[in-house]
Amino acid sequence: MNKPRVLIARAIPPEVEAFLKQHFELRTNATDEVWTPAQLMAQLQGMDGVLTTGSERIDAEVLAACPQLKVVANMAVGYNNFDVQAMSQAGVQGTNAPDVLTETTADFGFALLMATARRVTESEHYLRAGKWTKWSYDMFAGAEVHGSTLGIIGMGRIGQGIAKRGAHGFGMQVIYHNRSRLSPELETACKARYVGKEELLQTADHVVLVLPYTPENHHTIGANELALMKPTATLINIARGGIVDDAALAQALKQGRIAAAGLDVFEAEPKVHPDLLTVPNVVLTPHIASATTPTRRAMAQLAADNLLAVLGGKPALTPVNTPDAAACAQRWASCP
């Protein structure tokens, strides 16, 4: 019996690739290049499944051109590279990789908050440029972290992890805004208080964004929202590009409307808005919040396990959609 055929769209840990090779006939991306949509469609011809990252857009055009495709497993918790509705209508199962990156990403979010508040990047550039000649009481004096007010927009697992780090580790007062309020038990565990978005922006010393990207969440933070924040406040985005209006943020930083920002994600990444590169009071990192070796391996393995489950006729482990049964039947002899 022929093995199902799977495309690995980007480089993944070699041990996970070896695992997949035991079960599937593989096509890989040896150069780890980011394919254009046309290149991706060409590579997907004859494939039953594909392991993707955020670089590969799966939309109606791709699905129509790849009638054999049955499952798309994203090596990320976010899946805004998926047109979920189009995938469901086409009978294609989509999956993501939640949970395995929660603690690692929360660690990084808090590290980015501290680096931003304490002006770590700015002061390092100063030192490396040979400008440090003496001590002064106000040299790179930043914002307090311990005992300050932490505002979190998006209180899923990662947001809760950041809340616990702030409340339990740094004695911070935690407020949050979310689409739905947490249970009293979770609020108690996080020592967090639910507030409206406007109150959060006006009150918080540090605002951390951890919400998924959706059309409704586009530019959750724009010029109007930045104007509500304290001039001493910091803004941290470890969510997705497009949650923040990067052009408006650059202007706010230049004009001192907020003190600083820390960004791991950008609207047009890997391109960064040029104005953000000219302001000193911003910490910039290249979408690495989940980048520890064990976590990236776990993300890839969960994507692989989803491929194995679905192509083996079983339900997905972490599905993001429910494929239309009639459309699914056209792609499968029998749907999982």
Coordinates of C-alpha atoms in Angstrom, one line a residue, residues 133-304:
T133 CA 32.3 57.7 29.6
K134 CA 30.8 58.3 33.1
W135 CA 28.0 57.3 35.4
S136 CA 25.1 59.7 36.0
Y137 CA 22.0 59.3 38.1
D138 CA 19.5 59.5 35.2
M139 CA 21.5 57.5 32.6
F140 CA 18.9 55.3 30.9
A141 CA 16.6 55.5 33.9
G142 CA 13.6 53.4 32.9
A143 CA 10.2 52.4 34.3
E144 CA 9.6 50.3 37.4
V145 CA 8.4 46.7 36.8
H146 CA 8.0 45.4 40.3
G147 CA 4.8 46.7 41.9
S148 CA 3.6 48.5 38.7
T149 CA 0.3 47.9 36.9
L150 CA 0.4 45.2 34.2
G151 CA -2.4 45.4 31.6
I152 CA -3.0 42.4 29.4
I153 CA -5.2 42.4 26.3
G154 CA -6.0 38.8 25.3
M155 CA -6.2 36.5 28.3
G156 CA -5.8 33.1 26.8
R157 CA -3.2 30.6 28.1
I158 CA -0.2 32.8 27.2
G159 CA -1.8 35.9 28.7
Q160 CA -2.5 34.0 31.9
G161 CA 1.1 32.9 32.0
I162 CA 2.3 36.5 31.8
A163 CA -0.3 37.5 34.4
K164 CA 1.0 34.9 36.8
R165 CA 4.6 35.9 36.2
G166 CA 3.8 39.6 36.9
A167 CA 1.5 39.0 39.9
H168 CA 3.4 36.2 41.7
G169 CA 6.9 37.0 40.7
F170 CA 7.0 40.8 40.5
G171 CA 4.1 41.9 42.8
M172 CA 2.4 43.6 39.9
Q173 CA -1.2 44.7 39.9
V174 CA -2.8 42.8 37.0
I175 CA -5.7 44.0 34.9
Y176 CA -6.9 42.5 31.7
H177 CA -9.4 42.9 28.9
N178 CA -10.6 39.9 26.9
R179 CA -13.5 39.0 24.6
S180 CA -15.0 37.0 27.5
R181 CA -14.2 37.3 31.2
L182 CA -12.3 34.5 32.9
S183 CA -13.9 32.3 35.5
P184 CA -13.5 33.5 39.1
E185 CA -11.1 30.6 39.7
L186 CA -8.8 31.7 36.9
E187 CA -8.9 35.3 37.9
T188 CA -7.9 34.3 41.4
A189 CA -5.0 32.1 40.1
C190 CA -3.8 35.0 38.0
K191 CA -4.5 37.7 40.6
A192 CA -6.1 39.6 37.7
R193 CA -9.0 42.0 37.5
Y194 CA -11.3 42.4 34.4
V195 CA -11.6 46.0 33.1
G196 CA -12.8 47.6 29.9
K197 CA -10.2 48.3 27.2
E198 CA -10.2 52.1 27.7
E199 CA -9.7 51.8 31.4
L200 CA -6.8 49.3 30.8
L201 CA -5.1 51.6 28.4
Q202 CA -5.5 54.6 30.7
T203 CA -4.4 52.7 33.9
A204 CA -1.6 50.3 32.9
D205 CA 2.1 51.0 33.2
H206 CA 2.9 48.2 30.9
V207 CA 0.4 46.9 28.2
V208 CA 1.0 43.5 26.8
L209 CA -0.9 42.2 23.7
V210 CA -1.5 38.5 23.5
L211 CA -4.7 38.3 21.3
P212 CA -5.1 36.3 18.1
Y213 CA -5.2 38.2 14.8
T214 CA -8.6 38.4 13.2
P215 CA -10.1 41.0 10.9
E216 CA -12.0 42.4 14.0
N217 CA -8.7 42.7 15.9
H218 CA -6.9 44.5 13.1
H219 CA -5.3 47.7 14.6
T220 CA -6.6 47.0 18.1
I221 CA -3.9 49.5 19.0
G222 CA -3.9 52.6 16.8
A223 CA -3.4 56.3 17.2
N224 CA -6.5 56.7 19.3
E225 CA -5.6 53.9 21.7
L226 CA -2.0 55.1 22.0
A227 CA -3.3 58.6 22.9
L228 CA -5.1 57.0 25.9
M229 CA -2.0 55.5 27.4
K230 CA 0.2 57.1 30.0
P231 CA 3.3 59.0 28.6
T232 CA 5.4 56.8 30.9
A233 CA 3.8 53.5 29.7
T234 CA 5.3 50.8 27.6
L235 CA 3.6 48.6 24.9
I236 CA 4.6 45.0 24.2
N237 CA 3.3 43.0 21.2
I238 CA 3.9 39.3 21.1
A239 CA 0.6 38.6 19.4
R240 CA 0.6 39.0 15.7
G241 CA 1.5 41.7 13.2
G242 CA -1.6 43.9 12.3
I243 CA -2.8 44.0 15.9
V244 CA -0.8 47.3 16.2
D245 CA -0.8 50.1 13.7
D246 CA 3.0 50.2 13.3
A247 CA 3.1 53.6 11.6
A248 CA 1.0 55.1 14.4
L249 CA 3.2 53.5 17.0
A250 CA 6.4 54.9 15.5
Q251 CA 4.9 58.4 15.6
A252 CA 3.8 57.9 19.2
L253 CA 7.3 56.8 20.1
K254 CA 8.9 59.7 18.3
Q255 CA 6.6 62.3 19.9
G256 CA 7.0 60.8 23.4
R257 CA 3.3 60.0 23.7
I258 CA 4.4 56.6 25.2
A259 CA 7.7 55.9 26.7
A260 CA 8.8 52.7 24.8
A261 CA 7.6 49.6 23.0
G262 CA 8.8 46.1 22.6
L263 CA 7.8 44.3 19.4
D264 CA 8.3 40.6 18.3
V265 CA 5.8 40.8 15.5
F266 CA 5.1 43.3 12.7
E267 CA 2.5 44.1 10.1
A268 CA 4.5 43.2 7.0
E269 CA 7.1 40.9 8.5
P270 CA 9.8 40.1 7.8
K271 CA 9.7 43.7 6.6
V272 CA 9.7 46.2 9.5
H273 CA 8.1 49.7 9.1
P274 CA 11.1 51.9 8.4
D275 CA 10.0 54.5 11.0
L276 CA 10.4 51.9 13.7
L277 CA 14.0 51.5 12.8
T278 CA 14.8 55.2 13.4
V279 CA 13.4 55.5 17.0
P280 CA 15.7 54.5 19.9
N281 CA 13.0 53.7 22.4
V282 CA 11.8 50.4 20.9
V283 CA 13.1 46.9 21.3
L284 CA 12.7 44.8 18.1
T285 CA 13.0 41.0 17.8
P286 CA 12.3 38.8 14.8
H287 CA 9.3 36.8 15.8
I288 CA 11.2 34.6 18.3
A289 CA 8.8 34.4 21.3
S290 CA 8.6 30.6 21.0
A291 CA 12.2 30.1 20.0
T292 CA 13.7 27.6 22.3
T293 CA 15.0 24.3 20.9
P294 CA 12.6 22.0 22.9
T295 CA 9.6 24.2 22.2
R296 CA 10.2 24.4 18.4
R297 CA 10.7 20.7 18.4
A298 CA 7.4 20.1 20.2
M299 CA 5.6 22.5 17.8
A300 CA 6.9 20.5 14.8
Q301 CA 6.1 17.2 16.5
L302 CA 2.5 18.2 17.2
A303 CA 2.1 19.2 13.6
A304 CA 3.5 15.8 12.6

